[in-house]
mmCIF file of C-alpha atoms in Angstrom:
data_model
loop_
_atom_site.group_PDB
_atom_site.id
_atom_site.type_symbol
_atom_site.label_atom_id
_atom_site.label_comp_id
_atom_site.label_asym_id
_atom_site.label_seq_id
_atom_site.Cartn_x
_atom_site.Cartn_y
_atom_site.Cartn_z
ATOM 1 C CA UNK D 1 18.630 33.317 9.570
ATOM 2 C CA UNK D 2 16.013 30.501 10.565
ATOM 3 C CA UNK D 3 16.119 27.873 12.904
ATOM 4 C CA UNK D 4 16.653 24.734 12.704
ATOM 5 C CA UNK D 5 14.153 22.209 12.560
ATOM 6 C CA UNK D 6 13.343 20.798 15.985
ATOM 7 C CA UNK D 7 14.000 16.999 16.070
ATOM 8 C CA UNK D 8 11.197 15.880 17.796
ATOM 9 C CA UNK D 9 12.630 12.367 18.101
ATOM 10 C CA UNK D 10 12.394 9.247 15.531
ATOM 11 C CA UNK D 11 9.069 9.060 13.344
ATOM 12 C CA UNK D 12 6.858 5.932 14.563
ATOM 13 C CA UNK D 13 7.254 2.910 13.100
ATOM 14 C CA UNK D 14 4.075 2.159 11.695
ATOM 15 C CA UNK D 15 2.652 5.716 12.295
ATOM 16 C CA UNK D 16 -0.413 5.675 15.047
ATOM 17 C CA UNK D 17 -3.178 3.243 15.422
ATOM 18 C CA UNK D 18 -6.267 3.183 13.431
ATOM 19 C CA UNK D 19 -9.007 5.758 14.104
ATOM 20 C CA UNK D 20 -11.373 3.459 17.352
ATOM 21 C CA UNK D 21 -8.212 1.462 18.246
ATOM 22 C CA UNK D 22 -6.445 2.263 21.455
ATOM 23 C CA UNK D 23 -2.995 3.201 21.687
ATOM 24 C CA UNK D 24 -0.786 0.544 20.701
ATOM 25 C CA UNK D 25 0.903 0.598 24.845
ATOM 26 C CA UNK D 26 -2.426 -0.220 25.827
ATOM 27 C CA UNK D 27 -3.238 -2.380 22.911
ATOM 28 C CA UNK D 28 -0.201 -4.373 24.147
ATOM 29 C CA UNK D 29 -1.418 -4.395 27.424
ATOM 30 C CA UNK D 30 -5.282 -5.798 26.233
ATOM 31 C CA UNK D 31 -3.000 -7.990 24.404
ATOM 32 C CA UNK D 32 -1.249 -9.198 27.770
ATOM 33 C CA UNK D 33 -4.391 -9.638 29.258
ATOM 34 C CA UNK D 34 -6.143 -11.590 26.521
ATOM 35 C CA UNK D 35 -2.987 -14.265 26.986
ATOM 36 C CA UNK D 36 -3.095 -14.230 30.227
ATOM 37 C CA UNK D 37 -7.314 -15.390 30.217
ATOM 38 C CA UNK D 38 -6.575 -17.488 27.508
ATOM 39 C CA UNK D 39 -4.038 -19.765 29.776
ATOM 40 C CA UNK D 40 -6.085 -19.115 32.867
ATOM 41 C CA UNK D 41 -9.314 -20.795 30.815
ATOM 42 C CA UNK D 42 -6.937 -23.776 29.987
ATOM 43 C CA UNK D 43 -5.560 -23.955 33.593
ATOM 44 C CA UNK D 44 -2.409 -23.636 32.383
ATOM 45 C CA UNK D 45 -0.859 -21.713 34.997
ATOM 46 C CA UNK D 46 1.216 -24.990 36.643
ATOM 47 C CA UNK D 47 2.433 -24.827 33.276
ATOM 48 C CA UNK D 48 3.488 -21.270 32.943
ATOM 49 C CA UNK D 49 6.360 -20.932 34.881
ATOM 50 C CA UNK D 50 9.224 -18.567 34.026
ATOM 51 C CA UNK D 51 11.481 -21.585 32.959
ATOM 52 C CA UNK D 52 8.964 -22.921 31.173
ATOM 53 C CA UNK D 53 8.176 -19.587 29.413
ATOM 54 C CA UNK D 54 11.864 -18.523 28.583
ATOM 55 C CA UNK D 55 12.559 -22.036 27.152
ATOM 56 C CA UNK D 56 9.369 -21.663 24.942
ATOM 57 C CA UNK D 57 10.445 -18.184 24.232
ATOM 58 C CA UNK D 58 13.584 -19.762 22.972
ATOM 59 C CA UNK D 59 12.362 -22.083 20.742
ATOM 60 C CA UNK D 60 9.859 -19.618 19.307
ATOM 61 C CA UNK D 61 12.591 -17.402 18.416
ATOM 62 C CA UNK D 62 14.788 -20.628 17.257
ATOM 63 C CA UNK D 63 11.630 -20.974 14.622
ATOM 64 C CA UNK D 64 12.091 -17.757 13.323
ATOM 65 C CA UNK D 65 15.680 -18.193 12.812
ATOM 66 C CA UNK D 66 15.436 -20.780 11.114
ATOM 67 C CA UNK D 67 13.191 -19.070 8.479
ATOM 68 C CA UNK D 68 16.323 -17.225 7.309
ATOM 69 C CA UNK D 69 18.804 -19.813 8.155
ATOM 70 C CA UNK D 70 20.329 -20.268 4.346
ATOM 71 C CA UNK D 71 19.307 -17.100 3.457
ATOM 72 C CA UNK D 72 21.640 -14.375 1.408
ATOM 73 C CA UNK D 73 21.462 -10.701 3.358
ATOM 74 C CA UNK D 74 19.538 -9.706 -0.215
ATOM 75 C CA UNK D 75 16.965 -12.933 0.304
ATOM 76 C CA UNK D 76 16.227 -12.163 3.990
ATOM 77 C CA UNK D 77 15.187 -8.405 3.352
ATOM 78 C CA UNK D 78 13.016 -9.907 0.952
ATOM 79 C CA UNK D 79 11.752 -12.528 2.898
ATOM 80 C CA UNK D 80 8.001 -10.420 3.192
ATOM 81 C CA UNK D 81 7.715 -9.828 -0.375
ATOM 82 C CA UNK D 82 6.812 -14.138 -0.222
ATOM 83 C CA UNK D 83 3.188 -14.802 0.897
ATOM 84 C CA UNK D 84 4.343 -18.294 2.537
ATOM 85 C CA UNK D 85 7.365 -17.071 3.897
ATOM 86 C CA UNK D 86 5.463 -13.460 5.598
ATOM 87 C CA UNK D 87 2.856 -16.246 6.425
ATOM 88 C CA UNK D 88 5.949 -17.694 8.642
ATOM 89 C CA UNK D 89 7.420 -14.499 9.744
ATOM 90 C CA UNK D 90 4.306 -12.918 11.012
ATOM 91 C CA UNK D 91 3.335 -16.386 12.749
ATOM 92 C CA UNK D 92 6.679 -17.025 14.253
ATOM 93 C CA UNK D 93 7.205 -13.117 15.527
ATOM 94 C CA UNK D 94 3.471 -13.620 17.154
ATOM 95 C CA UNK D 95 4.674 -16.430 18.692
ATOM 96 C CA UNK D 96 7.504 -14.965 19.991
ATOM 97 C CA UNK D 97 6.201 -12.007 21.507
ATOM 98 C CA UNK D 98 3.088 -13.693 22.956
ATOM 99 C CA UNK D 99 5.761 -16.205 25.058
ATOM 100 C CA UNK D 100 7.601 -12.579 26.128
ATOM 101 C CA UNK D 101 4.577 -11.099 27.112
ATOM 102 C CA UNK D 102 3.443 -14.104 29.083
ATOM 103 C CA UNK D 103 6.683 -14.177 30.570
ATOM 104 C CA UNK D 104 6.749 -10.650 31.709
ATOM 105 C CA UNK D 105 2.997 -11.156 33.225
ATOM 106 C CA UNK D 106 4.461 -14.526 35.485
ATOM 107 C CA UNK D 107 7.275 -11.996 36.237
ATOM 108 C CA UNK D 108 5.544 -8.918 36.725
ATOM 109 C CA UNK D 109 8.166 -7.037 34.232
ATOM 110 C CA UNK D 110 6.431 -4.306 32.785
ATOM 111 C CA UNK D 111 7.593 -4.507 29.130
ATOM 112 C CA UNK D 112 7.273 -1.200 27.936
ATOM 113 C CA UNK D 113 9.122 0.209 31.055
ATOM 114 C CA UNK D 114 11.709 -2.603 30.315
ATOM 115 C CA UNK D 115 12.366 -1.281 26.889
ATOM 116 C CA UNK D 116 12.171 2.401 27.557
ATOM 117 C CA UNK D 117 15.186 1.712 30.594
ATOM 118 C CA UNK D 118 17.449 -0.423 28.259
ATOM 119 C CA UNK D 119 16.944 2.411 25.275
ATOM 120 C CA UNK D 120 18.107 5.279 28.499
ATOM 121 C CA UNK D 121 21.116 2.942 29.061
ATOM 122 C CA UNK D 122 22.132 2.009 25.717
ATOM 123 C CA UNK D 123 22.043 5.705 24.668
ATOM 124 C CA UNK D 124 24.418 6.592 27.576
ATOM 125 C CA UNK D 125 26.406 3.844 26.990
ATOM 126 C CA UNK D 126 26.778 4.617 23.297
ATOM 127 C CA UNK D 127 26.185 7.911 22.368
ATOM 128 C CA UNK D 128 25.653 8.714 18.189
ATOM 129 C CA UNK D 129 28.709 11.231 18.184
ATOM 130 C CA UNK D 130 31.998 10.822 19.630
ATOM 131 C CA UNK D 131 34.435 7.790 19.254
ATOM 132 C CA UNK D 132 32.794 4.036 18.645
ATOM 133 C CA UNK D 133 33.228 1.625 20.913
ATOM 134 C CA UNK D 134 33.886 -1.502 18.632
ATOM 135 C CA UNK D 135 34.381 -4.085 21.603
ATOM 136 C CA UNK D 136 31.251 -3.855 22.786
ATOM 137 C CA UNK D 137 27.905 -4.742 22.029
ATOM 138 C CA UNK D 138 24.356 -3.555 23.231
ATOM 139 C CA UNK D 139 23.611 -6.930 24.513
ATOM 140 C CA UNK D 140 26.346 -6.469 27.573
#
């Protein structure tokens, strides 16, 4: 009798980075830092405050609604087969997680530890087996 195959977790995403490039939690974090010289060169730091970020944060992610807006379930998984509409994804999703991570950096919120807690809870709060828990939603 063998044994089963050890579930090692889910498979990356995107797989790892290319061979020279760091990993990607430290390519974020080059990332972070790039934004954060970039605004500092500009003196816009009277500018970046965290209301000012989460409202821009908003309307970035408003902007990348909108792309699928109108949109049929079929059209919007298709939406990156489109060179002008990818063109719009990929520009609006930049957009949207350069305003988080600028956010996080006024804040001090560690992203990555932010996301790795909120995974812990939500899998504790709905585990895969057992009974669903139709009333609530992973954004409580």
């Amino acid at each position: 009798m063998s044994a089963a195959p050890q579930d090692d977790g889910p498979e990356p995403i995107h797989g790892e980075p290319p061979h020279g490039e760091p990993p990607h939690g430290e390519r974020l974090y080059q990332l972070q830092r790039r934004l954060a010289a970039f605004a500092a060169a500009r003196d816009w730091a009277p500018y970046h405050t965290p209301k000012n970020l989460a409202v821009a944060l908003s309307v970035e992610a408003s902007e990348l609604v909108e792309i699928f807006q109108w949109l049929s379930p079929e059209q919007s998984a298709a939406v990156m087969e489109k060179p002008e509409t990818a063109h719009r994804v990929t520009d609006e999703v930049a957009d949207v997680l350069a305003y988080l991570l600028q956010f996080c950096e006024v804040l001090g919120v560690d992203v990555l530890d932010a996301l790795a807690a909120k995974i812990e809870r939500n899998e504790h709060r709905f585990p895969a087996s057992g009974t669903s828990t139709p009333d609530r939603h992973s954004s409580e």
